[in-house]
Amino acid sequence: MVIHMTECKEIIQVDHVNLWYGDSLALRDVTIGMPDRQVTALIGPSGCGKSTLIRCLNRMNDLVDTCRIQGTVNFHSKNIYASDVDPVDIRRKIGMVFQRPNPFPKSIYENVSYGPRVHGIKERKQLDAIVEKSLKRAALWDEVKDRLHDSAMGLSGGQQQRLCIARTLAVEPEVILMDEPCSALDPIATAKIENLIEELKTEYCVVIVTHNMQQASRVSDYTGFMYMGELAEFGTTRQIFEAPRETLTENYITGRFG
Amino acid sequence: MADKFHDEILNLKCDVVNMARFGRTMLNDSMIALQLQDLEMARGVKGRKVTLQEQHDSLEDRIFTMIALYQPVARDLRTLVCSLMIVQSSERIGRYGKDIANATRHLADTDTTGNFISIPHMSELVVGMIDDATLAYEQENLNTIEDMSKRDDVVDSLRTSIFRECLTYMMEDPRTITRCTHYVMISRFLERSGDHACKMAEKIHYMVTGERTEIK
Ligand SMILES: Nc1ncnc2c1ncn2[C@@H]1O[C@H](COP(=O)(O)OP(=O)(O)OP(=O)(O)O)[C@@H](O)[C@H]1O
Ligand SMILES: [Mg+2]
């Protein structure tokens, strides 16, 4: 299966982005597009800027004082760094799931309903419906439907991670960013998340950072290989893992590095 | 871990090359035995079938294990896929050698020894194709397999002409039917071996460039 870039609409376009933490340049002239309803994976050695790049996509880097960004990140062709854009609104539309599951120390129900409530939904029935729908989409409903009011901290790691995904889905985002979502999970929980990603991409644009080459090749449609703050190669996942163009990419994915 | 894997690939490649030469030599020796009417030598070729099978099984097993253990990608994966293909083709080629060695027995008691039409020429071409494919694999260099498709065309047309020639002999003199039927079969085995050389060349091309190509 070969998909050409031109066939897919890019929902996010990163254009000539440079990013500094203080004086040190962490992203160097990065240009990359994330097609809608596809999974884009970012791979590369530790410290190459994967998390920095994925955090650029929903302005999470705003939270770092020393961080300075140049260039544009367009979401539906509008620069999310424009002065009239509300970062909170961006983070609702472009949700993020982190490496370590981080549920609030509250009930499962409250974890999922928190976002919608913050966004002004008060009616119980409506919240119930959102909670059920989100948990179903996150493939967690069957496991928790009888204990929605138990503490989320009592869930297993894999369940907690799916709860975090449900929490992200509850506010109806268009893009889901995942920074190493499986690295704290066992193989069974990992497989569940991978299956879920497959499901999610029918409705969302998914961007995933992973250190696991096999995972990137299993779940993604496109892969970007980053190296020292640059996007060294971008292509269909098939092409990157079957016949990469750059020697750097080849050496990295075949484990001939350093 | 990665370095151990890459050492293993290098070792595997050496062993695959050895097996490819083993299969090729079975084919080549069977043709020598046929031309010399040397039944002893033909029996020797037949006896190598067991070793051939053992090499095939153990190399195949090693490749599967390497894929399972290391989940290779990119050139590593392409190299293993190509190696597997060469192992399988070499086994087929060796077995064609055994089949030709079997036929030697039937051709030895005819008094028209020596008349092999263009079979020896055909076998030279085919063995040359196998040698060049093996070399290309060993050195990961496509130079020797560039004209594979043209060479295969020549082999194909030889097979057709051998077939037509045999038909005329058989019509002229029914006593030649047994011998000519064997000739037709042998030319078929050689043509199949040439096809295997082409298949090998396709996979070597893929291994080296990452692009698929079809020969002929
Ligand atoms: N908050 C920060 N303040 C200062 N420097 C940072 C900050 N976050 C990241 N960096 C630096 O930016 C560079 C890129 O880091 P980043 O976390 O994006 O890498 P990564 O590719 O995600 O690595 P890993 O695979 O280890 O998660 C690194 O040199 C890192 O030290
Ligand atoms: Mg990171």
Tab-separated table of N, CA and C in Angstrom, chain A residues 3-131:
chain	number	residue	atom	x	y	z
A	3	ILE	N	0.824	5.306	-0.137
A	3	ILE	CA	-0.012	6.505	-0.095
A	3	ILE	C	0.874	7.685	-0.462
A	4	HIS	N	0.422	8.503	-1.357
A	4	HIS	CA	1.212	9.673	-1.711
A	4	HIS	C	0.717	10.864	-0.922
A	5	MET	N	1.672	11.684	-0.501
A	5	MET	CA	1.349	12.846	0.322
A	5	MET	C	0.196	13.651	-0.269
A	6	THR	N	0.213	13.824	-1.568
A	6	THR	CA	-0.754	14.708	-2.193
A	6	THR	C	-2.193	14.201	-2.066
A	7	GLU	N	-2.346	12.901	-1.789
A	7	GLU	CA	-3.694	12.359	-1.670
A	7	GLU	C	-4.323	12.676	-0.321
A	8	CYS	N	-3.487	13.056	0.666
A	8	CYS	CA	-3.998	13.258	1.999
A	8	CYS	C	-3.973	14.728	2.354
A	9	LYS	N	-5.054	15.179	2.953
A	9	LYS	CA	-5.109	16.558	3.386
A	9	LYS	C	-4.309	16.689	4.675
A	10	GLU	N	-3.409	17.641	4.698
A	10	GLU	CA	-2.632	17.867	5.917
A	10	GLU	C	-3.393	18.802	6.826
A	11	ILE	N	-3.656	18.338	8.028
A	11	ILE	CA	-4.424	19.157	8.965
A	11	ILE	C	-3.480	20.083	9.737
A	12	ILE	N	-2.253	19.605	9.949
A	12	ILE	CA	-1.240	20.445	10.601
A	12	ILE	C	-0.058	20.600	9.653
A	13	GLN	N	0.401	21.828	9.514
A	13	GLN	CA	1.618	22.051	8.713
A	13	GLN	C	2.620	22.828	9.541
A	14	VAL	N	3.759	22.222	9.738
A	14	VAL	CA	4.842	22.885	10.457
A	14	VAL	C	5.760	23.458	9.387
A	15	ASP	N	6.011	24.771	9.467
A	15	ASP	CA	6.737	25.398	8.386
A	15	ASP	C	7.973	26.124	8.903
A	16	HIS	N	9.137	25.624	8.524
A	16	HIS	CA	10.421	26.255	8.876
A	16	HIS	C	10.487	26.667	10.342
A	17	VAL	N	10.260	25.714	11.217
A	17	VAL	CA	10.281	26.031	12.642
A	17	VAL	C	11.675	25.865	13.240
A	18	ASN	N	12.115	26.911	13.938
A	18	ASN	CA	13.303	26.839	14.787
A	18	ASN	C	12.820	27.021	16.209
A	19	LEU	N	13.426	26.287	17.130
A	19	LEU	CA	13.019	26.441	18.519
A	19	LEU	C	14.237	26.416	19.431
A	20	TRP	N	14.270	27.369	20.337
A	20	TRP	CA	15.370	27.455	21.295
A	20	TRP	C	14.868	27.226	22.712
A	21	TYR	N	15.680	26.553	23.511
A	21	TYR	CA	15.525	26.579	24.964
A	21	TYR	C	16.686	27.448	25.437
A	22	GLY	N	16.400	28.672	25.836
A	22	GLY	CA	17.489	29.593	26.171
A	22	GLY	C	18.321	29.825	24.931
A	23	ASP	N	19.611	29.496	25.003
A	23	ASP	CA	20.492	29.719	23.850
A	23	ASP	C	20.618	28.484	22.978
A	24	SER	N	20.107	27.375	23.463
A	24	SER	CA	20.392	26.166	22.679
A	24	SER	C	19.240	25.830	21.716
A	25	LEU	N	19.642	25.581	20.489
A	25	LEU	CA	18.680	25.336	19.415
A	25	LEU	C	18.217	23.875	19.495
A	26	ALA	N	16.919	23.659	19.719
A	26	ALA	CA	16.417	22.290	19.856
A	26	ALA	C	15.710	21.804	18.593
A	27	LEU	N	15.162	22.728	17.791
A	27	LEU	CA	14.590	22.347	16.494
A	27	LEU	C	15.192	23.268	15.440
A	28	ARG	N	15.632	22.669	14.354
A	28	ARG	CA	16.349	23.417	13.330
A	28	ARG	C	15.614	23.308	12.005
A	29	ASP	N	14.947	24.376	11.626
A	29	ASP	CA	14.312	24.468	10.322
A	29	ASP	C	13.457	23.238	9.985
A	30	VAL	N	12.536	22.926	10.892
A	30	VAL	CA	11.704	21.731	10.686
A	30	VAL	C	10.455	22.083	9.870
A	31	THR	N	10.268	21.357	8.786
A	31	THR	CA	9.058	21.482	7.977
A	31	THR	C	8.459	20.091	7.828
A	32	ILE	N	7.210	19.949	8.263
A	32	ILE	CA	6.579	18.617	8.216
A	32	ILE	C	5.068	18.807	8.225
A	33	GLY	N	4.351	17.905	7.563
A	33	GLY	CA	2.893	17.982	7.564
A	33	GLY	C	2.300	16.735	8.200
A	34	MET	N	1.170	16.894	8.891
A	34	MET	CA	0.483	15.752	9.500
A	34	MET	C	-0.855	15.561	8.788
A	35	PRO	N	-0.986	14.512	7.992
A	35	PRO	CA	-2.235	14.301	7.257
A	35	PRO	C	-3.375	13.883	8.191
A	36	ASP	N	-4.580	14.326	7.848
A	36	ASP	CA	-5.754	13.988	8.640
A	36	ASP	C	-6.079	12.499	8.489
A	37	ARG	N	-6.637	11.945	9.542
A	37	ARG	CA	-7.036	10.530	9.557
A	37	ARG	C	-5.922	9.564	9.148
A	38	GLN	N	-4.716	9.955	9.581
A	38	GLN	CA	-3.555	9.096	9.361
A	38	GLN	C	-2.736	9.164	10.645
A	39	VAL	N	-1.865	8.171	10.806
A	39	VAL	CA	-0.982	8.185	11.961
A	39	VAL	C	0.417	8.576	11.490
A	40	THR	N	0.962	9.609	12.108
A	40	THR	CA	2.328	10.015	11.799
A	40	THR	C	3.209	9.677	13.004
A	41	ALA	N	4.282	8.951	12.779
A	41	ALA	CA	5.186	8.597	13.873
A	41	ALA	C	6.442	9.457	13.790
A	42	LEU	N	6.951	9.859	14.960
A	42	LEU	CA	8.235	10.550	15.020
A	42	LEU	C	9.210	9.643	15.745
A	43	ILE	N	10.316	9.343	15.078
A	43	ILE	CA	11.330	8.491	15.703
A	43	ILE	C	12.678	9.222	15.677
A	44	GLY	N	13.619	8.675	16.440
A	44	GLY	CA	14.952	9.280	16.462
A	44	GLY	C	15.600	9.079	17.816
A	45	PRO	N	16.917	9.250	17.872
A	45	PRO	CA	17.626	9.011	19.131
A	45	PRO	C	17.212	9.987	20.224
A	46	SER	N	17.467	9.599	21.458
A	46	SER	CA	17.109	10.416	22.604
A	46	SER	C	17.711	11.820	22.475
A	47	GLY	N	16.892	12.816	22.763
A	47	GLY	CA	17.383	14.193	22.728
A	47	GLY	C	17.357	14.842	21.363
A	48	CYS	N	16.816	14.150	20.360
A	48	CYS	CA	16.836	14.705	18.996
A	48	CYS	C	15.729	15.742	18.774
A	49	GLY	N	14.777	15.813	19.721
A	49	GLY	CA	13.761	16.867	19.594
A	49	GLY	C	12.351	16.380	19.292
A	50	LYS	N	12.094	15.084	19.450
A	50	LYS	CA	10.763	14.537	19.148
A	50	LYS	C	9.703	15.145	20.060
A	51	SER	N	9.988	15.111	21.380
A	51	SER	CA	9.007	15.657	22.323
A	51	SER	C	8.852	17.148	22.101
A	52	THR	N	9.967	17.815	21.829
A	52	THR	CA	9.906	19.258	21.576
A	52	THR	C	9.002	19.538	20.384
A	53	LEU	N	9.162	18.767	19.316
A	53	LEU	CA	8.347	18.991	18.120
A	53	LEU	C	6.871	18.707	18.386
A	54	ILE	N	6.600	17.584	19.050
A	54	ILE	CA	5.189	17.229	19.259
A	54	ILE	C	4.532	18.246	20.194
A	55	ARG	N	5.319	18.794	21.135
A	55	ARG	CA	4.775	19.799	22.056
A	55	ARG	C	4.528	21.137	21.359
A	56	CYS	N	5.242	21.366	20.257
A	56	CYS	CA	4.997	22.573	19.451
A	56	CYS	C	3.613	22.565	18.843
A	57	LEU	N	3.103	21.355	18.600
A	57	LEU	CA	1.881	21.235	17.810
A	57	LEU	C	0.642	21.671	18.571
A	58	ASN	N	0.726	21.750	19.910
A	58	ASN	CA	-0.425	22.291	20.648
A	58	ASN	C	0.021	23.314	21.690
A	59	ARG	N	1.136	23.936	21.419
A	59	ARG	CA	1.659	25.030	22.246
A	59	ARG	C	1.937	24.615	23.681
A	60	MET	N	2.286	23.369	23.897
A	60	MET	CA	2.682	22.960	25.242
A	60	MET	C	3.996	23.610	25.631
A	61	ASN	N	4.788	24.003	24.630
A	61	ASN	CA	6.069	24.630	24.932
A	61	ASN	C	5.912	26.023	25.541
A	62	ASP	N	4.703	26.598	25.407
A	62	ASP	CA	4.458	27.896	26.046
A	62	ASP	C	4.723	27.826	27.545
A	63	LEU	N	4.571	26.606	28.086
A	63	LEU	CA	4.704	26.447	29.527
A	63	LEU	C	6.156	26.471	29.979
A	64	VAL	N	7.083	26.417	29.001
A	64	VAL	CA	8.516	26.469	29.343
A	64	VAL	C	8.996	27.911	29.140
A	65	ASP	N	9.463	28.531	30.234
A	65	ASP	CA	9.838	29.955	30.194
A	65	ASP	C	10.897	30.276	29.148
A	66	THR	N	11.919	29.426	29.091
A	66	THR	CA	13.077	29.744	28.254
A	66	THR	C	12.836	29.469	26.775
A	67	CYS	N	11.653	28.949	26.471
A	67	CYS	CA	11.421	28.476	25.106
A	67	CYS	C	11.025	29.605	24.152
A	68	ARG	N	11.672	29.611	22.991
A	68	ARG	CA	11.376	30.635	21.985
A	68	ARG	C	11.216	29.924	20.638
A	69	ILE	N	10.178	30.291	19.924
A	69	ILE	CA	9.911	29.583	18.663
A	69	ILE	C	9.815	30.563	17.492
A	70	GLN	N	10.303	30.128	16.350
A	70	GLN	CA	10.288	30.933	15.131
A	70	GLN	C	9.724	30.060	14.017
A	71	GLY	N	8.970	30.641	13.105
A	71	GLY	CA	8.333	29.850	12.050
A	71	GLY	C	6.855	29.709	12.351
A	72	THR	N	6.157	28.925	11.549
A	72	THR	CA	4.721	28.804	11.781
A	72	THR	C	4.282	27.351	11.918
A	73	VAL	N	3.234	27.158	12.728
A	73	VAL	CA	2.566	25.866	12.815
A	73	VAL	C	1.111	26.120	12.459
A	74	ASN	N	0.724	25.714	11.273
A	74	ASN	CA	-0.643	25.956	10.829
A	74	ASN	C	-1.537	24.772	11.172
A	75	PHE	N	-2.688	25.109	11.753
A	75	PHE	CA	-3.714	24.117	12.027
A	75	PHE	C	-4.936	24.571	11.232
A	76	HIS	N	-5.406	23.771	10.310
A	76	HIS	CA	-6.427	24.208	9.355
A	76	HIS	C	-6.010	25.522	8.712
A	77	SER	N	-4.757	25.597	8.324
A	77	SER	CA	-4.214	26.762	7.611
A	77	SER	C	-4.170	28.049	8.443
A	78	LYS	N	-4.337	27.933	9.753
A	78	LYS	CA	-4.179	29.133	10.585
A	78	LYS	C	-3.053	28.909	11.578
A	79	ASN	N	-2.159	29.909	11.667
A	79	ASN	CA	-1.006	29.780	12.546
A	79	ASN	C	-1.432	29.759	14.014
A	80	ILE	N	-1.122	28.660	14.710
A	80	ILE	CA	-1.552	28.560	16.114
A	80	ILE	C	-0.738	29.474	17.022
A	81	TYR	N	0.359	30.010	16.500
A	81	TYR	CA	1.156	30.940	17.310
A	81	TYR	C	0.777	32.397	17.054
A	82	ALA	N	-0.266	32.633	16.246
A	82	ALA	CA	-0.728	34.000	16.007
A	82	ALA	C	-1.245	34.588	17.324
A	83	SER	N	-1.159	35.907	17.449
A	83	SER	CA	-1.446	36.550	18.744
A	83	SER	C	-2.911	36.404	19.169
A	84	ASP	N	-3.811	36.226	18.208
A	84	ASP	CA	-5.224	36.138	18.578
A	84	ASP	C	-5.697	34.716	18.882
A	85	VAL	N	-4.733	33.795	18.951
A	85	VAL	CA	-5.136	32.404	19.192
A	85	VAL	C	-5.035	32.085	20.685
A	86	ASP	N	-6.094	31.457	21.206
A	86	ASP	CA	-6.106	31.067	22.618
A	86	ASP	C	-5.494	29.674	22.768
A	87	PRO	N	-4.346	29.579	23.457
A	87	PRO	CA	-3.691	28.264	23.576
A	87	PRO	C	-4.577	27.206	24.221
A	88	VAL	N	-5.449	27.607	25.112
A	88	VAL	CA	-6.332	26.629	25.771
A	88	VAL	C	-7.274	25.997	24.744
A	89	ASP	N	-7.736	26.827	23.845
A	89	ASP	CA	-8.618	26.346	22.785
A	89	ASP	C	-7.864	25.376	21.866
A	90	ILE	N	-6.614	25.737	21.543
A	90	ILE	CA	-5.774	24.866	20.709
A	90	ILE	C	-5.560	23.512	21.380
A	91	ARG	N	-5.303	23.538	22.676
A	91	ARG	CA	-5.030	22.277	23.394
A	91	ARG	C	-6.284	21.416	23.528
A	92	ARG	N	-7.455	22.026	23.389
A	92	ARG	CA	-8.679	21.220	23.370
A	92	ARG	C	-8.809	20.514	22.012
A	93	LYS	N	-8.520	21.263	20.952
A	93	LYS	CA	-8.659	20.683	19.616
A	93	LYS	C	-7.518	19.724	19.287
A	94	ILE	N	-6.380	19.985	19.913
A	94	ILE	CA	-5.214	19.130	19.681
A	94	ILE	C	-4.794	18.557	21.026
A	95	GLY	N	-5.344	17.393	21.335
A	95	GLY	CA	-5.147	16.804	22.658
A	95	GLY	C	-3.829	16.060	22.761
A	96	MET	N	-3.408	15.818	24.007
A	96	MET	CA	-2.115	15.159	24.189
A	96	MET	C	-2.198	14.063	25.245
A	97	VAL	N	-1.529	12.947	24.934
A	97	VAL	CA	-1.439	11.827	25.875
A	97	VAL	C	0.042	11.634	26.181
A	98	PHE	N	0.375	11.493	27.472
A	98	PHE	CA	1.787	11.475	27.854
A	98	PHE	C	2.324	10.064	28.079
A	99	GLN	N	3.642	10.027	28.267
A	99	GLN	CA	4.347	8.768	28.470
A	99	GLN	C	3.819	7.995	29.688
A	100	ARG	N	3.769	8.694	30.820
A	100	ARG	CA	3.247	8.050	32.030
A	100	ARG	C	1.778	8.399	32.146
A	101	PRO	N	0.931	7.378	32.331
A	101	PRO	CA	-0.483	7.695	32.523
A	101	PRO	C	-0.610	8.652	33.715
A	102	ASN	N	-1.363	9.730	33.563
A	102	ASN	CA	-1.462	10.714	34.642
A	102	ASN	C	-2.908	11.055	34.963
A	103	PRO	N	-3.677	10.045	35.403
A	103	PRO	CA	-5.074	10.358	35.762
A	103	PRO	C	-5.112	11.254	37.001
A	104	PHE	N	-6.191	12.051	37.130
A	104	PHE	CA	-6.370	12.816	38.359
A	104	PHE	C	-6.748	11.831	39.460
A	105	PRO	N	-6.382	12.167	40.707
A	105	PRO	CA	-6.746	11.258	41.821
A	105	PRO	C	-8.222	11.386	42.163
A	106	LYS	N	-9.044	11.109	41.176
A	106	LYS	CA	-10.495	11.202	41.348
A	106	LYS	C	-11.121	9.955	40.728
A	107	SER	N	-12.435	9.953	40.626
A	107	SER	CA	-13.082	8.770	40.063
A	107	SER	C	-12.872	8.711	38.552
A	108	ILE	N	-13.120	7.534	38.005
A	108	ILE	CA	-13.011	7.338	36.557
A	108	ILE	C	-13.939	8.319	35.854
A	109	TYR	N	-15.160	8.400	36.372
A	109	TYR	CA	-16.167	9.295	35.784
A	109	TYR	C	-15.683	10.739	35.768
A	110	GLU	N	-15.159	11.168	36.897
A	110	GLU	CA	-14.720	12.565	37.002
A	110	GLU	C	-13.529	12.862	36.097
A	111	ASN	N	-12.677	11.878	35.945
A	111	ASN	CA	-11.542	12.070	35.037
A	111	ASN	C	-12.006	12.407	33.628
A	112	VAL	N	-13.003	11.647	33.165
A	112	VAL	CA	-13.450	11.840	31.784
A	112	VAL	C	-14.345	13.073	31.658
A	113	SER	N	-15.140	13.341	32.680
A	113	SER	CA	-16.108	14.450	32.564
A	113	SER	C	-15.478	15.803	32.897
A	114	TYR	N	-14.265	15.756	33.428
A	114	TYR	CA	-13.611	17.002	33.850
A	114	TYR	C	-13.507	18.017	32.703
A	115	GLY	N	-12.954	17.587	31.583
A	115	GLY	CA	-12.753	18.495	30.443
A	115	GLY	C	-14.050	19.114	29.955
A	116	PRO	N	-15.052	18.286	29.637
A	116	PRO	CA	-16.334	18.837	29.183
A	116	PRO	C	-16.929	19.806	30.209
A	117	ARG	N	-16.771	19.498	31.494
A	117	ARG	CA	-17.326	20.404	32.527
A	117	ARG	C	-16.624	21.751	32.488
A	118	VAL	N	-15.293	21.703	32.354
A	118	VAL	CA	-14.540	22.951	32.257
A	118	VAL	C	-15.015	23.763	31.049
A	119	HIS	N	-15.383	23.038	30.000
A	119	HIS	CA	-15.857	23.735	28.809
A	119	HIS	C	-17.354	24.036	28.864
A	120	GLY	N	-17.912	23.938	30.045
A	120	GLY	CA	-19.251	24.494	30.257
A	120	GLY	C	-20.425	23.530	30.179
A	121	ILE	N	-20.161	22.241	30.047
A	121	ILE	CA	-21.289	21.304	30.006
A	121	ILE	C	-21.637	20.910	31.443
A	122	LYS	N	-22.886	21.190	31.832
A	122	LYS	CA	-23.260	20.984	33.239
A	122	LYS	C	-24.261	19.836	33.399
A	123	GLU	N	-25.064	19.618	32.356
A	123	GLU	CA	-26.167	18.681	32.487
A	123	GLU	C	-25.677	17.245	32.645
A	124	ARG	N	-26.202	16.601	33.670
A	124	ARG	CA	-25.748	15.265	34.042
A	124	ARG	C	-25.896	14.244	32.905
A	125	LYS	N	-27.072	14.271	32.275
A	125	LYS	CA	-27.345	13.314	31.200
A	125	LYS	C	-26.331	13.432	30.071
A	126	GLN	N	-26.068	14.684	29.739
A	126	GLN	CA	-25.128	14.951	28.646
A	126	GLN	C	-23.719	14.474	29.021
A	127	LEU	N	-23.345	14.724	30.287
A	127	LEU	CA	-22.034	14.277	30.760
A	127	LEU	C	-21.946	12.752	30.756
A	128	ASP	N	-23.034	12.110	31.217
A	128	ASP	CA	-23.070	10.640	31.199
A	128	ASP	C	-22.803	10.113	29.793
A	129	ALA	N	-23.465	10.747	28.834
A	129	ALA	CA	-23.329	10.287	27.447
A	129	ALA	C	-21.892	10.471	26.948
A	130	ILE	N	-21.313	11.624	27.298
A	130	ILE	CA	-19.927	11.881	26.864
A	130	ILE	C	-18.965	10.871	27.492
A	131	VAL	N	-19.169	10.591	28.770
A	131	VAL	CA	-18.288	9.655	29.474
A	131	VAL	C	-18.369	8.273	28.820
